[in-house]
Amino acid sequence: LFTRLSPAMIESRLMLGAVAFLFLFCIALTLSPATRERSWDVEYRWTHWIGFVLWLVVFKTIQFTARKHFPDSDPYLLPVASIICGWGLLTIWRLVPEYGGRQTAWLVLGGIILVIGFRYWKGDHFIRKFKYLWLTAGLVLTALTIIFGTNPSGGAQKLWLGAFGLYFQPSEPLKLLLIVYFSAYFADRVAFKQNLIALTLPTAFVTGIVVILLVVQRDLGTATVFIFLYTCMIYIATGRKRYMLISVVILIGAAIAGYFLFDVVRLRIEAWINPWLDPSGRSYQIVQALLAVANGDLIGRGVGLGSPALVPVAISDFIFTSIAEETGLMGSLGFIALLAILVERGFRAAFHAEDKFKRYLAAGCSIYLGAQSIL
């Protein structure tokens, strides 16, 4: 059916489907207290409608601006990204409305930046030309967490910088800045492809600095993502499969070393292998997550009808358990499928890019989204 439609029509219909899905999600979430108590005389949930309305305004504005300035853009990317974003946003509103408000504020800010970028984008020369400046800024900010780092939740890992109640984790933008640096560096050095040492040594040195910073901060999960990301970028630039094998060996070696050197790694690996040895202690979060997923069964408990808050910090790393419990296996597979489509369309954009820098950039961002989601 879609093959007969223009890209603009395809995007419009898919966006309409996203709006309908999230609108029904909001209705179910509002009525969930009545369903749970089997009575109409309850206190209904309303606050999440704020998030839905602002989500709708943001993505409709993005859609209009993108179609105006980039009429040939991929018609599937924005609808898929919007439904993933909206689903996660409403799940946070369902768990902790206060954090839902914060997430909505960040969504609005991100949408404004994206729309401004669409309107005034003059090509990739700006980010490509100043690749060393962006990289240095990211490294400096990440290094500052060693001295000025904090943790908004009071935990031991001080990976955030913040002031006046606002916090951000420098390692997150550093991932994107590294992708920009790798893409620009490899695109500018096509002639060095035969000399792999000249091609890879500077980027390996930079990656090593990043990994050392993260190991010092014990942010080992993010360090793993960086190693994987760097390996994939090398493979895309050179086509040498041996780098994938080298990466696997490095990651296995890093896991073994981390197991013996860091208590946090050893505890997590042991809890992952057999969480039932200490279900009320160090494995409590994993056990509760497994129970929540199992409780979802095939079609889930229903939006707003589960008990996802029993999983500690469900609004963060374990938010998938909330989706799995309330929408079941069907919802979980649907959510994973959306992520897979997003990554696939990103690679499609890379294959059709007009130059090597854009090709590497699109592929790197796609790899990052996929790797981070799997982790």
Short mmCIF file of C-alpha atoms in Angstrom, two decimals:
data_model
loop_
_atom_site.label_atom_id
_atom_site.label_comp_id
_atom_site.label_asym_id
_atom_site.label_seq_id
_atom_site.Cartn_x
_atom_site.Cartn_y
_atom_site.Cartn_z
CA LEU A 1 0.00 0.00 0.00
CA PHE A 2 2.79 2.43 0.96
CA THR A 3 4.55 1.95 -2.38
CA ARG A 4 1.78 4.00 -4.04
CA LEU A 5 2.12 6.93 -1.67
CA SER A 6 4.54 9.83 -1.61
CA PRO A 7 7.09 9.99 1.23
CA ALA A 8 5.15 12.86 2.81
CA MET A 9 1.93 10.83 2.83
CA ILE A 10 3.70 7.78 4.28
CA GLU A 11 5.15 9.88 7.07
CA SER A 12 1.81 11.57 7.79
CA ARG A 13 -0.04 8.26 8.06
CA LEU A 14 2.60 6.72 10.28
CA MET A 15 2.61 9.81 12.50
CA LEU A 16 -1.17 9.53 12.75
CA GLY A 17 -0.74 5.93 13.88
CA ALA A 18 1.77 7.03 16.54
CA VAL A 19 -0.62 9.70 17.79
CA ALA A 20 -3.50 7.20 17.95
CA PHE A 21 -1.41 4.64 19.86
CA LEU A 22 -0.22 7.12 22.48
CA PHE A 23 -3.69 8.69 22.76
CA LEU A 24 -5.17 5.27 23.60
CA PHE A 25 -2.25 4.69 25.98
CA CYS A 26 -3.16 7.91 27.81
CA ILE A 27 -6.84 6.95 28.04
CA ALA A 28 -5.92 3.53 29.46
CA LEU A 29 -3.57 5.14 31.96
CA THR A 30 -6.25 7.61 33.07
CA LEU A 31 -8.87 4.88 33.58
CA SER A 32 -6.48 2.35 35.17
CA PRO A 33 -7.37 3.31 38.80
CA ALA A 34 -11.05 2.57 38.09
CA THR A 35 -10.12 -0.75 36.51
CA ARG A 36 -7.91 -1.68 39.42
CA GLU A 37 -10.54 -0.80 42.07
CA ARG A 38 -13.49 -1.96 39.95
CA SER A 39 -15.24 1.30 40.77
CA TRP A 40 -15.79 4.68 39.10
CA ASP A 41 -15.38 6.43 42.46
CA VAL A 42 -11.58 6.73 42.36
CA GLU A 43 -8.91 9.36 41.84
CA TYR A 44 -8.02 9.29 38.17
CA ARG A 45 -4.62 9.95 36.62
CA TRP A 46 -4.47 13.13 34.55
CA THR A 47 -0.96 14.58 34.73
CA HIS A 48 0.44 12.44 31.91
CA TRP A 49 -1.81 14.28 29.45
CA ILE A 50 0.57 17.24 29.82
CA GLY A 51 3.36 15.07 28.48
CA PHE A 52 1.19 13.79 25.62
CA VAL A 53 0.10 17.26 24.50
CA LEU A 54 3.63 18.64 24.56
CA TRP A 55 4.93 15.51 22.80
CA LEU A 56 2.32 16.08 20.09
CA VAL A 57 3.25 19.75 19.67
CA VAL A 58 6.97 19.00 19.55
CA PHE A 59 6.81 16.21 16.98
CA LYS A 60 4.21 17.90 14.79
CA THR A 61 6.48 20.95 14.70
CA ILE A 62 9.46 18.77 13.86
CA GLN A 63 7.48 17.02 11.12
CA PHE A 64 6.37 20.29 9.54
CA THR A 65 9.86 21.82 9.67
CA ALA A 66 11.59 18.69 8.38
CA ARG A 67 9.21 18.37 5.43
CA LYS A 68 9.73 22.03 4.57
CA HIS A 69 13.53 22.00 4.64
CA PHE A 70 14.26 18.33 3.84
CA PRO A 71 11.43 17.11 1.57
CA ASP A 72 13.35 13.97 0.55
CA SER A 73 14.04 12.76 4.08
CA ASP A 74 13.28 9.19 5.17
CA PRO A 75 9.51 8.98 5.90
CA TYR A 76 9.93 6.21 8.48
CA LEU A 77 12.59 7.65 10.80
CA LEU A 78 10.54 10.40 12.47
CA PRO A 79 7.38 8.34 13.15
CA VAL A 80 9.40 5.48 14.65
CA ALA A 81 11.50 7.84 16.76
CA SER A 82 8.38 9.69 17.92
CA ILE A 83 6.56 6.58 19.12
CA ILE A 84 9.63 5.26 20.95
CA CYS A 85 10.10 8.66 22.59
CA GLY A 86 6.42 9.01 23.48
CA TRP A 87 6.13 5.48 24.85
CA GLY A 88 9.10 6.00 27.12
CA LEU A 89 7.86 9.44 28.16
CA LEU A 90 4.40 8.19 29.19
CA THR A 91 5.96 5.24 31.01
CA ILE A 92 8.00 7.67 33.11
CA TRP A 93 4.84 9.73 33.81
CA ARG A 94 3.15 6.51 34.89
CA LEU A 95 5.99 5.62 37.29
CA VAL A 96 7.00 8.98 38.78
CA PRO A 97 5.04 12.04 37.55
CA GLU A 98 7.73 14.40 38.85
CA TYR A 99 10.33 12.79 36.59
CA GLY A 100 7.78 12.72 33.78
CA GLY A 101 7.65 16.52 33.99
CA ARG A 102 11.44 16.72 33.83
CA GLN A 103 11.60 14.36 30.89
CA THR A 104 8.96 16.41 29.08
CA ALA A 105 10.96 19.59 29.66
CA TRP A 106 14.05 17.95 28.14
CA LEU A 107 11.93 16.74 25.22
CA VAL A 108 10.72 20.28 24.54
CA LEU A 109 14.29 21.62 24.74
CA GLY A 110 15.57 18.91 22.40
CA GLY A 111 12.74 19.60 19.98
CA ILE A 112 13.53 23.32 19.92
CA ILE A 113 17.21 22.64 19.21
CA LEU A 114 16.30 20.20 16.43
CA VAL A 115 13.88 22.63 14.76
CA ILE A 116 16.47 25.43 14.92
CA GLY A 117 18.99 23.05 13.38
CA PHE A 118 16.58 22.22 10.55
CA ARG A 119 15.95 25.89 9.80
CA TYR A 120 19.56 27.07 9.84
CA TRP A 121 21.48 23.97 8.76
CA LYS A 122 24.11 24.99 6.21
CA GLY A 123 25.81 21.67 5.67
CA ASP A 124 28.14 19.48 7.70
CA HIS A 125 31.23 21.71 7.38
CA PHE A 126 30.74 23.23 10.83
CA ILE A 127 30.82 20.01 12.83
CA ARG A 128 33.35 18.38 10.52
CA LYS A 129 35.82 21.27 10.52
CA PHE A 130 35.93 21.64 14.31
CA LYS A 131 36.07 17.93 15.16
CA TYR A 132 39.06 18.39 17.46
CA LEU A 133 37.32 21.18 19.37
CA TRP A 134 34.20 19.06 19.98
CA LEU A 135 36.30 16.09 21.03
CA THR A 136 38.43 18.13 23.42
CA ALA A 137 35.34 19.70 25.00
CA GLY A 138 33.81 16.26 25.56
CA LEU A 139 37.01 14.86 27.07
CA VAL A 140 37.45 17.84 29.39
CA LEU A 141 33.87 17.64 30.64
CA THR A 142 34.20 13.91 31.27
CA ALA A 143 37.51 14.42 33.08
CA LEU A 144 35.92 17.10 35.31
CA THR A 145 33.63 14.44 36.81
CA ILE A 146 36.69 12.99 38.56
CA ILE A 147 37.01 16.23 40.56
CA PHE A 148 33.57 17.84 40.51
CA GLY A 149 31.42 14.79 39.81
CA THR A 150 28.22 14.22 41.73
CA ASN A 151 25.34 11.74 41.82
CA PRO A 152 21.79 13.16 41.98
CA SER A 153 20.52 9.97 43.63
CA GLY A 154 23.31 9.90 46.22
CA GLY A 155 25.03 6.77 44.87
CA ALA A 156 28.74 6.03 44.90
CA GLN A 157 29.32 6.61 41.18
CA LYS A 158 29.77 10.36 40.65
CA LEU A 159 29.34 10.51 36.88
CA TRP A 160 27.31 13.72 36.65
CA LEU A 161 28.07 17.43 36.58
CA GLY A 162 25.39 19.71 37.87
CA ALA A 163 24.33 22.96 39.49
CA PHE A 164 21.06 24.56 40.63
CA GLY A 165 19.23 21.25 40.44
CA LEU A 166 20.23 20.53 36.81
CA TYR A 167 22.47 17.55 36.07
CA PHE A 168 23.92 15.89 32.99
CA GLN A 169 26.29 13.01 32.35
CA PRO A 170 29.21 14.13 30.12
CA SER A 171 29.88 10.61 28.87
CA GLU A 172 26.56 10.67 26.99
CA PRO A 173 27.32 13.61 24.64
CA LEU A 174 30.91 12.32 24.46
CA LYS A 175 29.62 9.23 22.62
CA LEU A 176 28.14 11.39 19.88
CA LEU A 177 31.19 13.66 19.80
CA LEU A 178 33.43 10.64 19.33
CA ILE A 179 31.27 9.45 16.45
CA VAL A 180 31.67 12.88 14.82
CA TYR A 181 35.44 12.77 15.37
CA PHE A 182 35.83 9.22 14.01
CA SER A 183 33.65 10.01 10.98
CA ALA A 184 35.57 13.16 10.09
CA TYR A 185 38.98 11.62 10.76
CA PHE A 186 38.38 8.51 8.65
CA ALA A 187 36.70 10.49 5.85
CA ASP A 188 39.67 12.87 5.63
CA ARG A 189 42.23 10.05 5.47
CA VAL A 190 41.01 7.79 2.73
CA ALA A 191 44.53 7.71 1.28
CA PHE A 192 45.86 6.10 4.46
CA LYS A 193 43.66 3.00 4.14
CA GLN A 194 46.61 0.86 3.10
CA ASN A 195 48.62 2.06 6.10
CA LEU A 196 46.40 0.83 8.91
CA ILE A 197 48.75 2.04 11.65
CA ALA A 198 48.63 5.62 10.38
CA LEU A 199 44.86 5.34 10.08
CA THR A 200 44.04 3.78 13.45
CA LEU A 201 46.77 4.83 15.89
CA PRO A 202 45.46 8.38 16.64
CA THR A 203 41.88 7.21 17.04
CA ALA A 204 42.97 4.26 19.19
CA PHE A 205 44.90 6.66 21.42
CA VAL A 206 41.82 8.88 21.87
CA THR A 207 39.62 5.87 22.58
CA GLY A 208 42.14 4.64 25.12
CA ILE A 209 42.02 7.98 26.98
CA VAL A 210 38.22 7.82 27.08
CA VAL A 211 38.20 4.24 28.36
CA ILE A 212 40.78 5.08 31.07
CA LEU A 213 38.63 8.00 32.26
CA LEU A 214 35.59 5.75 32.45
CA VAL A 215 37.46 2.94 34.21
CA VAL A 216 38.69 5.42 36.84
CA GLN A 217 35.05 6.41 37.36
CA ARG A 218 34.01 2.73 37.25
CA ASP A 219 31.56 3.47 34.45
CA LEU A 220 32.44 0.15 32.85
CA GLY A 221 29.23 -0.30 30.87
CA THR A 222 29.85 2.94 29.00
CA ALA A 223 33.49 1.95 28.46
CA THR A 224 32.27 -1.27 26.82
CA VAL A 225 30.04 0.73 24.48
CA PHE A 226 33.00 2.92 23.47
CA ILE A 227 35.19 -0.10 22.65
CA PHE A 228 32.42 -1.69 20.60
CA LEU A 229 31.61 1.57 18.85
CA TYR A 230 35.25 2.22 17.96
CA THR A 231 35.67 -1.28 16.57
CA CYS A 232 32.60 -0.98 14.36
CA MET A 233 33.73 2.41 13.05
CA ILE A 234 37.14 0.95 12.18
CA TYR A 235 35.47 -1.93 10.35
CA ILE A 236 33.20 0.41 8.39
CA ALA A 237 36.15 2.60 7.39
CA THR A 238 38.56 -0.21 6.46
CA GLY A 239 36.43 -3.27 5.72
CA ARG A 240 38.90 -5.43 7.70
CA LYS A 241 37.03 -8.18 9.59
CA ARG A 242 40.02 -8.88 11.78
CA TYR A 243 39.15 -5.81 13.86
CA MET A 244 35.85 -7.39 14.88
CA LEU A 245 37.72 -10.45 16.15
CA ILE A 246 40.23 -8.25 17.97
CA SER A 247 37.36 -6.38 19.61
CA VAL A 248 35.76 -9.59 20.85
CA VAL A 249 39.09 -10.66 22.36
CA ILE A 250 39.55 -7.24 24.01
CA LEU A 251 36.03 -7.23 25.45
CA ILE A 252 36.42 -10.76 26.83
CA GLY A 253 39.79 -9.81 28.32
CA ALA A 254 38.31 -6.62 29.79
CA ALA A 255 35.43 -8.59 31.32
CA ILE A 256 37.84 -11.07 32.93
CA ALA A 257 40.09 -8.29 34.22
CA GLY A 258 37.11 -6.31 35.49
CA TYR A 259 35.80 -9.39 37.29
CA PHE A 260 39.00 -9.72 39.33
CA LEU A 261 39.81 -6.01 39.75
CA PHE A 262 36.43 -4.40 40.49
CA ASP A 263 33.99 -5.57 43.14
CA VAL A 264 31.05 -3.99 41.32
CA VAL A 265 31.78 -6.02 38.18
CA ARG A 266 32.22 -9.26 40.10
CA LEU A 267 28.96 -8.76 42.01
CA ARG A 268 27.03 -7.93 38.83
CA ILE A 269 28.36 -10.92 36.89
CA GLU A 270 27.63 -13.32 39.75
CA ALA A 271 24.16 -11.85 40.20
CA TRP A 272 23.55 -12.14 36.45
CA ILE A 273 24.65 -15.80 36.29
CA ASN A 274 22.57 -16.84 39.30
CA PRO A 275 20.46 -14.07 40.85
CA TRP A 276 18.60 -16.52 43.12
CA LEU A 277 21.61 -16.99 45.39
CA ASP A 278 20.88 -13.67 47.11
CA PRO A 279 17.40 -12.59 45.93
CA SER A 280 16.79 -10.16 48.79
CA GLY A 281 20.29 -8.66 48.76
CA ARG A 282 22.63 -7.79 45.92
CA SER A 283 20.38 -9.48 43.33
CA TYR A 284 17.17 -7.84 44.51
CA GLN A 285 16.83 -5.54 41.50
CA ILE A 286 17.46 -8.31 38.96
CA VAL A 287 15.07 -10.71 40.69
CA GLN A 288 12.31 -8.11 40.84
CA ALA A 289 12.91 -7.33 37.17
CA LEU A 290 12.64 -11.00 36.20
CA LEU A 291 9.42 -11.35 38.20
CA ALA A 292 7.99 -8.23 36.54
CA VAL A 293 8.76 -9.53 33.05
CA ALA A 294 7.30 -12.94 33.88
CA ASN A 295 4.22 -11.28 35.36
CA GLY A 296 3.60 -9.60 32.01
CA ASP A 297 2.90 -12.95 30.33
CA LEU A 298 1.72 -12.75 26.70
CA ILE A 299 -0.34 -9.53 26.55
CA GLY A 300 0.60 -7.86 29.84
CA ARG A 301 -1.22 -6.80 32.98
CA GLY A 302 -2.58 -3.71 31.25
CA VAL A 303 -1.40 -0.10 31.10
CA GLY A 304 -1.31 1.28 34.64
CA LEU A 305 -2.35 -2.07 36.18
CA GLY A 306 1.02 -3.65 36.92
CA SER A 307 3.39 -3.08 39.84
CA PRO A 308 6.54 -1.83 38.04
CA ALA A 309 7.52 0.39 40.97
CA LEU A 310 8.57 -2.76 42.87
CA VAL A 311 11.67 -2.78 40.67
CA PRO A 312 14.20 -0.35 42.17
CA VAL A 313 14.96 2.65 39.92
CA ALA A 314 12.48 1.45 37.31
CA ILE A 315 12.47 4.87 35.61
CA SER A 316 16.12 4.48 34.62
CA ASP A 317 18.06 1.43 33.42
CA PHE A 318 15.20 -0.96 34.19
CA ILE A 319 12.37 0.91 32.47
CA PHE A 320 12.00 -1.96 30.00
CA THR A 321 10.64 -4.13 32.81
CA SER A 322 7.75 -1.66 33.20
CA ILE A 323 6.92 -1.97 29.51
CA ALA A 324 7.25 -5.76 29.64
CA GLU A 325 5.01 -6.16 32.70
CA GLU A 326 2.17 -3.96 31.49
CA THR A 327 2.22 -4.80 27.75
CA GLY A 328 3.57 -8.34 27.93
CA LEU A 329 5.54 -10.28 25.34
CA MET A 330 3.62 -8.66 22.50
CA GLY A 331 4.44 -5.14 23.66
CA SER A 332 8.06 -6.05 24.37
CA LEU A 333 8.56 -7.50 20.90
CA GLY A 334 6.84 -4.47 19.40
CA PHE A 335 9.13 -2.09 21.25
CA ILE A 336 12.25 -4.04 20.23
CA ALA A 337 10.99 -4.09 16.63
CA LEU A 338 10.69 -0.30 16.67
CA LEU A 339 14.31 -0.01 17.83
CA ALA A 340 15.38 -2.45 15.10
CA ILE A 341 13.55 -0.43 12.44
CA LEU A 342 15.20 2.77 13.68
CA VAL A 343 18.66 1.21 13.39
CA GLU A 344 17.86 -0.31 9.98
CA ARG A 345 16.68 3.02 8.57
CA GLY A 346 19.82 4.63 9.95
CA PHE A 347 21.99 2.14 8.03
CA ARG A 348 19.86 2.71 4.94
CA ALA A 349 20.62 6.43 5.25
CA ALA A 350 24.33 5.58 5.54
CA PHE A 351 24.25 3.47 2.37
CA HIS A 352 22.66 6.32 0.43
CA ALA A 353 24.84 9.10 1.86
CA GLU A 354 26.49 11.41 -0.64
CA ASP A 355 29.97 11.38 0.92
CA LYS A 356 32.08 9.33 3.29
CA PHE A 357 31.69 11.64 6.28
CA LYS A 358 27.89 11.44 6.22
CA ARG A 359 28.08 7.69 5.60
CA TYR A 360 30.29 7.11 8.62
CA LEU A 361 28.25 9.52 10.73
CA ALA A 362 24.91 7.84 9.96
CA ALA A 363 26.36 4.36 10.46
CA GLY A 364 28.04 5.38 13.73
CA CYS A 365 24.85 6.86 15.17
CA SER A 366 22.92 3.74 14.17
CA ILE A 367 25.49 1.46 15.78
CA TYR A 368 25.42 3.57 18.93
CA LEU A 369 21.61 3.39 19.20
CA GLY A 370 21.64 -0.37 18.67
CA ALA A 371 24.53 -1.11 21.05
CA GLN A 372 23.17 1.14 23.82
CA SER A 373 19.71 -0.42 23.53
CA ILE A 374 21.08 -3.98 23.70
CA LEU A 375 23.27 -3.11 26.70
#
